[in-house]
Coordinates of C-alpha atoms in Angstrom, one line a residue:
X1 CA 30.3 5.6 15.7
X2 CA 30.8 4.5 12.1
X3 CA 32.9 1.5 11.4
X4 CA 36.3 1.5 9.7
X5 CA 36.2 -0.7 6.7
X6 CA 38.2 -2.0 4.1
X7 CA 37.2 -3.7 1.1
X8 CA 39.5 -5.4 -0.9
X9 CA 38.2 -4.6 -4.8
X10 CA 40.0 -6.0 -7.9
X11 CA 37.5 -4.6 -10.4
X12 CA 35.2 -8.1 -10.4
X13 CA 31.3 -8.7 -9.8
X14 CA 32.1 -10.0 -6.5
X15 CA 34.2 -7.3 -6.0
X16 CA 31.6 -5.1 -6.5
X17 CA 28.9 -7.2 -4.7
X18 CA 31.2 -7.2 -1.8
X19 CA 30.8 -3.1 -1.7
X20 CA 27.2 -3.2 -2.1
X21 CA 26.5 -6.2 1.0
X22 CA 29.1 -4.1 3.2
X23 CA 27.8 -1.0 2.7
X24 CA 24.1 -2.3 3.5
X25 CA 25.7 -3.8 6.7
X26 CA 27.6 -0.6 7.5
X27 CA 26.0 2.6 6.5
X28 CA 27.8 5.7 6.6
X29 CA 30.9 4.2 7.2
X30 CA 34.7 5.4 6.3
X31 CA 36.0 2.6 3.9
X32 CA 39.2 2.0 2.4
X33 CA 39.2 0.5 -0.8
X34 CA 42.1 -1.6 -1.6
X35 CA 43.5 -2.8 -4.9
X36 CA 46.6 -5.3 -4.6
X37 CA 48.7 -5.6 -7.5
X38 CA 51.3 -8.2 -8.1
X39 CA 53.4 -9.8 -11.0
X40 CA 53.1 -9.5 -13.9
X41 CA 52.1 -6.0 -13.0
X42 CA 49.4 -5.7 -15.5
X43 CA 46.9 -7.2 -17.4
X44 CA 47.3 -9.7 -19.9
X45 CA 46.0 -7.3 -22.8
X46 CA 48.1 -4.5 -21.9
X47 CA 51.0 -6.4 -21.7
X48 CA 50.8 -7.2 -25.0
X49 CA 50.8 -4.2 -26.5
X50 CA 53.6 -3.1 -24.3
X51 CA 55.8 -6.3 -25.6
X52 CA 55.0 -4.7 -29.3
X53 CA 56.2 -0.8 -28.1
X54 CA 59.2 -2.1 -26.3
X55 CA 62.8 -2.1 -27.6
X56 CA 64.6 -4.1 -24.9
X57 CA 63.8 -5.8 -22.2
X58 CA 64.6 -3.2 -19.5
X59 CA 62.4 -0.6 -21.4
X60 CA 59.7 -3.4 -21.2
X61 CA 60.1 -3.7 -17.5
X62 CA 60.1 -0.5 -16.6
X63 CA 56.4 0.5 -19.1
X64 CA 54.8 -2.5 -17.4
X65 CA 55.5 -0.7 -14.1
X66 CA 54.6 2.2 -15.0
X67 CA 51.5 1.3 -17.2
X68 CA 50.7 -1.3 -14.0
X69 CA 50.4 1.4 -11.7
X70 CA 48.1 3.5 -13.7
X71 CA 46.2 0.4 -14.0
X72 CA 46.2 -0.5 -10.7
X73 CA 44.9 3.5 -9.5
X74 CA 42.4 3.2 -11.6
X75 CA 40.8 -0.3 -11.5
X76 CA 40.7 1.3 -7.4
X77 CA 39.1 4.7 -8.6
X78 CA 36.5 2.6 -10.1
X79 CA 36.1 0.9 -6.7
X80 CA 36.1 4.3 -4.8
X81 CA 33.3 5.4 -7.1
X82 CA 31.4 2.6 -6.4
X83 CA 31.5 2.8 -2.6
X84 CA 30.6 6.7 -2.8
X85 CA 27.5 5.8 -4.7
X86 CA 26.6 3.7 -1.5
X87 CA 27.4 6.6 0.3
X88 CA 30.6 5.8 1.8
X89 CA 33.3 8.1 2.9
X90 CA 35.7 6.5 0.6
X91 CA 39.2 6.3 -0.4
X92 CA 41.5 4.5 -2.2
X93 CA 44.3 2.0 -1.5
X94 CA 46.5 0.9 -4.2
X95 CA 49.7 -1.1 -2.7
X96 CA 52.2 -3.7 -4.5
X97 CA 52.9 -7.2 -3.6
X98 CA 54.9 -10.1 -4.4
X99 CA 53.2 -12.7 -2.4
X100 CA 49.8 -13.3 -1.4
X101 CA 47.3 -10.8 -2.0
X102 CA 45.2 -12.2 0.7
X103 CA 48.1 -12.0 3.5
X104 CA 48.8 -7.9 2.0
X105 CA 45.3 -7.9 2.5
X106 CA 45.5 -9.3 5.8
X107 CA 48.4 -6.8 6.8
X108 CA 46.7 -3.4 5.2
X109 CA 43.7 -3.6 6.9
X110 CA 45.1 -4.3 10.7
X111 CA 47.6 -1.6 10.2
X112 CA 45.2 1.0 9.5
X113 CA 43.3 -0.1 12.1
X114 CA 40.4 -1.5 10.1
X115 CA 37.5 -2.7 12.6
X116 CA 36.4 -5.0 9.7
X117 CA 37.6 -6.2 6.2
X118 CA 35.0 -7.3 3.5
X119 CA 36.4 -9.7 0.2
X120 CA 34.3 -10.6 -2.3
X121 CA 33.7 -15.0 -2.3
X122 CA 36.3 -15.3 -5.7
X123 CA 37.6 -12.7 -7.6
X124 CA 39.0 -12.2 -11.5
X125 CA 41.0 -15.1 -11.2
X126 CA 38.5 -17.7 -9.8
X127 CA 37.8 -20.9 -10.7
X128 CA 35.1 -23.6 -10.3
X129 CA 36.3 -23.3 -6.1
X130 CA 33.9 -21.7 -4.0
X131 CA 35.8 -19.7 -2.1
X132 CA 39.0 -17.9 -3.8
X133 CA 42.1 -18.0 -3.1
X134 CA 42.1 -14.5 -1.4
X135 CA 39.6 -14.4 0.8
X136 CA 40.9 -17.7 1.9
X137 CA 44.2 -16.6 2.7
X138 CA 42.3 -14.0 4.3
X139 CA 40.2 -15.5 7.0
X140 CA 43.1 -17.9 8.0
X141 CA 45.8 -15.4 8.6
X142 CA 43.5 -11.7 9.3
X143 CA 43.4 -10.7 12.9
X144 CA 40.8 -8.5 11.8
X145 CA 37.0 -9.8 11.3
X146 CA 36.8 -10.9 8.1
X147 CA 33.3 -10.6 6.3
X148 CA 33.1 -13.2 3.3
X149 CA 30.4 -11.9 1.0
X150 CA 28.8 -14.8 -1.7
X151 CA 28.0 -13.8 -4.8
X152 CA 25.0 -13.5 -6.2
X153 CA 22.9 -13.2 -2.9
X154 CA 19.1 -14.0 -3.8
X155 CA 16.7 -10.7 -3.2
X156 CA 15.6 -11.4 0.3
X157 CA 19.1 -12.3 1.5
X158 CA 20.2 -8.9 0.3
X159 CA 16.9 -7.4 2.1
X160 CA 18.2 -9.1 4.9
X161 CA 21.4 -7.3 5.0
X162 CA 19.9 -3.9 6.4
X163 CA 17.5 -5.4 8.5
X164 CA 18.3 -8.5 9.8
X165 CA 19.4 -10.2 13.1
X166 CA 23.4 -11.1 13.5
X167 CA 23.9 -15.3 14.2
X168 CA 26.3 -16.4 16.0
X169 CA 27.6 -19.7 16.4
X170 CA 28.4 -20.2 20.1
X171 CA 29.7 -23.4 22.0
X172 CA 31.0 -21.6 25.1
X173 CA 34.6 -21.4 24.0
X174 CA 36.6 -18.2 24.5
X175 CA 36.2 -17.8 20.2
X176 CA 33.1 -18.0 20.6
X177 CA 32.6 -15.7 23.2
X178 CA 35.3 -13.3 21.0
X179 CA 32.8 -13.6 18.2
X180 CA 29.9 -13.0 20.4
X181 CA 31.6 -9.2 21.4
X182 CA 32.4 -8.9 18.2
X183 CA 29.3 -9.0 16.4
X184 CA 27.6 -6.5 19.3
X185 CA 30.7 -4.1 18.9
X186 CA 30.2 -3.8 15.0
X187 CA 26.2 -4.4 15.0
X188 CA 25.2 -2.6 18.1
X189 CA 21.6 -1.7 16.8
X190 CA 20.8 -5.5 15.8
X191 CA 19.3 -8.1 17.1
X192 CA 22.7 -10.9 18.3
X193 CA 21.2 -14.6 18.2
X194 CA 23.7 -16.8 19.8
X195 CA 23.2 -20.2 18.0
X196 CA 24.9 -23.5 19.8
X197 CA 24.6 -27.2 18.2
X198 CA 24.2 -30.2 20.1
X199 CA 26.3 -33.0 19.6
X200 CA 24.7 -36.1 19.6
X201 CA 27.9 -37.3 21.9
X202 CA 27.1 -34.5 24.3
X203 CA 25.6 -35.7 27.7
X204 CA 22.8 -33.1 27.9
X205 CA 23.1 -33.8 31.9
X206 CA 26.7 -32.4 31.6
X207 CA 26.2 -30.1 29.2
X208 CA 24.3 -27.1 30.1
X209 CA 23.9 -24.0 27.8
X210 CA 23.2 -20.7 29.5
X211 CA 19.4 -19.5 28.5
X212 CA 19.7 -17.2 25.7
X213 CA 21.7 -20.1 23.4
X214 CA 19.2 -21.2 20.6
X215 CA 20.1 -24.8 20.7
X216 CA 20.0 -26.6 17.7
X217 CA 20.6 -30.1 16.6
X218 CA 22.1 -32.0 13.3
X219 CA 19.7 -32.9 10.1
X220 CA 21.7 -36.1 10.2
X221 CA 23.4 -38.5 12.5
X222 CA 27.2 -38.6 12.5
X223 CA 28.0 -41.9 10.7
X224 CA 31.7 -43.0 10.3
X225 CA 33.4 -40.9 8.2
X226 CA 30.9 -38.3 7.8
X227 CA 32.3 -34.9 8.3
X228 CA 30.8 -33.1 11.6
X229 CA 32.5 -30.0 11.2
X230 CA 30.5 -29.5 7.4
X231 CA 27.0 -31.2 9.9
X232 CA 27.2 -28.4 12.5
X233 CA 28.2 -25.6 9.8
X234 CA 24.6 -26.7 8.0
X235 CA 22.8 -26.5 10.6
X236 CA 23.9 -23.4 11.6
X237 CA 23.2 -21.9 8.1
X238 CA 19.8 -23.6 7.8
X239 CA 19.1 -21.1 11.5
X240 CA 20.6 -18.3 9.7
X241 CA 18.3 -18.9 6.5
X242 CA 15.1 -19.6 9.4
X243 CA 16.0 -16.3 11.0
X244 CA 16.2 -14.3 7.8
X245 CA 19.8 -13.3 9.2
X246 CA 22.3 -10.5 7.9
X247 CA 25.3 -12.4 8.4
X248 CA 26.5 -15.4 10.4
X249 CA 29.2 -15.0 12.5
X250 CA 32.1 -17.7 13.4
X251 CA 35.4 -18.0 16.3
X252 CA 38.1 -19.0 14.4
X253 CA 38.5 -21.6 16.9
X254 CA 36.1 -23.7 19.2
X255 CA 35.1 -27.2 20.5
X256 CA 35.0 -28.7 17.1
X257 CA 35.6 -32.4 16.9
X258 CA 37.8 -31.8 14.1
X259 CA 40.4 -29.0 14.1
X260 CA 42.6 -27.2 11.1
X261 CA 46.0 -25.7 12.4
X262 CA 44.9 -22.0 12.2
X263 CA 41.5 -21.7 11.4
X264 CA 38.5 -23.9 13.2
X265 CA 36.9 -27.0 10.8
X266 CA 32.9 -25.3 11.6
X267 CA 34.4 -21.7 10.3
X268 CA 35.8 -23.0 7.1
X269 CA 32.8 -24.7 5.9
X270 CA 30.4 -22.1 6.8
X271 CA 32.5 -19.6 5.1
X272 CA 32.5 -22.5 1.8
X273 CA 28.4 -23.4 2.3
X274 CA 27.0 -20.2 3.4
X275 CA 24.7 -18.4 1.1
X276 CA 24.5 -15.4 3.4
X277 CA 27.5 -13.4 4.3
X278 CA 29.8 -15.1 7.0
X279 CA 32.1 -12.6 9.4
X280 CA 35.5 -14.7 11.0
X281 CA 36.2 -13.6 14.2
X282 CA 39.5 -14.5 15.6
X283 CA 40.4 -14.6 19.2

């Protein structure tokens, strides 16, 4: 059955880069393609010019709604347009906000019942961070799977994307486990590679991980002070990369040594140090 995606598309490259990776992961699917706009209601450009036409202050306010809207519909049209070239069944969304477009985001895509919802890495208001602000906000607060394209992806990692095997990162926690279903409920004609890393703490006569766990290890030992969360996150992409995979797939929580309030320390830095599409799962 095809998926139910949503995209959230503000008119940028990796907005656009997000629709290309997510339709190559999810062919033939329905997609909803959502634009969030928020104050000032329209561009800086447009804006301008409405400043020079308007009389008063309400007459401004109420052209920059109604010029924002249009501007809005159609910065999503282009978006829909896109995705239908992909050959999506595709639709727009256009919905207004006054807070975080990552939480509308976040909200929108669990109330229509989204199975997944794809962002873009930064968007038109990015700067030197490497993840934006939106997807973010996204894959802290989203209780649906959020897929975190980067952009650009190299040639073969784009291959990858309609061929290659899902990785998952697995240390026997239930969000790991979550993320495990997960990936074989959205991917069920791939390949699933459950990827665990060792600890060098771990007693390997008390730990024992169930057969089908690739089992991997750190590049580097965990001095003092050396983050372990970003140690296991690289090794885990350096398996993806080795594997050739589509996307890498993270529990929003698990047995790191280091935990964030909502969102697991290992899941944050493989969305920030991932090359290939990551997908947060959370349980």
């Amino acid at each position: 059955m095809p998926a139910n995606v949503m995209v959230g598309y503000d008119g940028s490259p990796a907005a656009c880069a997000a629709i290309n990776a997510g339709a190559a992961l999810f062919p033939n699917a329905h997609a909803w393609i959502a634009h969030i706009w928020q104050p000032p209601f329209a561009g800086k450009r447009l804006r301008r010019r409405l400043r020079a036409a308007a009389r008063t202050a309400d007459e401004l306010a109420e052209l920059i709604e109604r010029e924002g809207a249009r501007e809005a519909d159609t910065i999503a049209s282009a978006g829909v347009a896109l995705a239908k070239a992909a050959e999506w069944d595709a639709e727009p969304v256009v919905k207004r906000t006054y807070g975080s477009d990552g939480m509308r985001l976040s909200q929108l895509a669990e109330q229509m019942h989204s199975d997944v919802l794809v962002l873009g890495d930064r968007g038109l208001d990015a700067t030197d961070a490497v993840i934006g602000s939106v997807s973010d906000m996204a894959v802290h607060y989203s209780t649906v799977p959020v897929l975190v394209v980067p952009n650009p992806l190299l040639a073969e990692e784009f291959a990858a994307l309609a061929r290659g095997p899902i990785v998952v990162a697995f240390d026997g926690s239930p969000g790991a486990d979550a993320a495990a279903e997960k990936a074989r409920t959205l991917f069920p004609d791939r390949e699933v590679v459950l990827a665990g890393v060792r600890d060098e703490d771990d007693d390997p006569a008390a730990r024992q991980w169930p057969d089908d766990v690739e089992v991997l290890s750190t590049s580097e030992p965990n001095w003092l002070g050396r983050p372990r969360d970003r140690a296991t996150a690289d090794a885990l992409i350096d398996f993806a990369d080795r594997r050739d995979a589509a996307v890498l797939v993270v529990g929003s929580r698990g047995r790191s040594a280091v935990r964030e309030v909502l969102l697991g320390s290992v899941a944050v830095a493989a969305v920030n140090r991932s090359h290939r599409p990551v997908m947060v799962v959370h349980s």
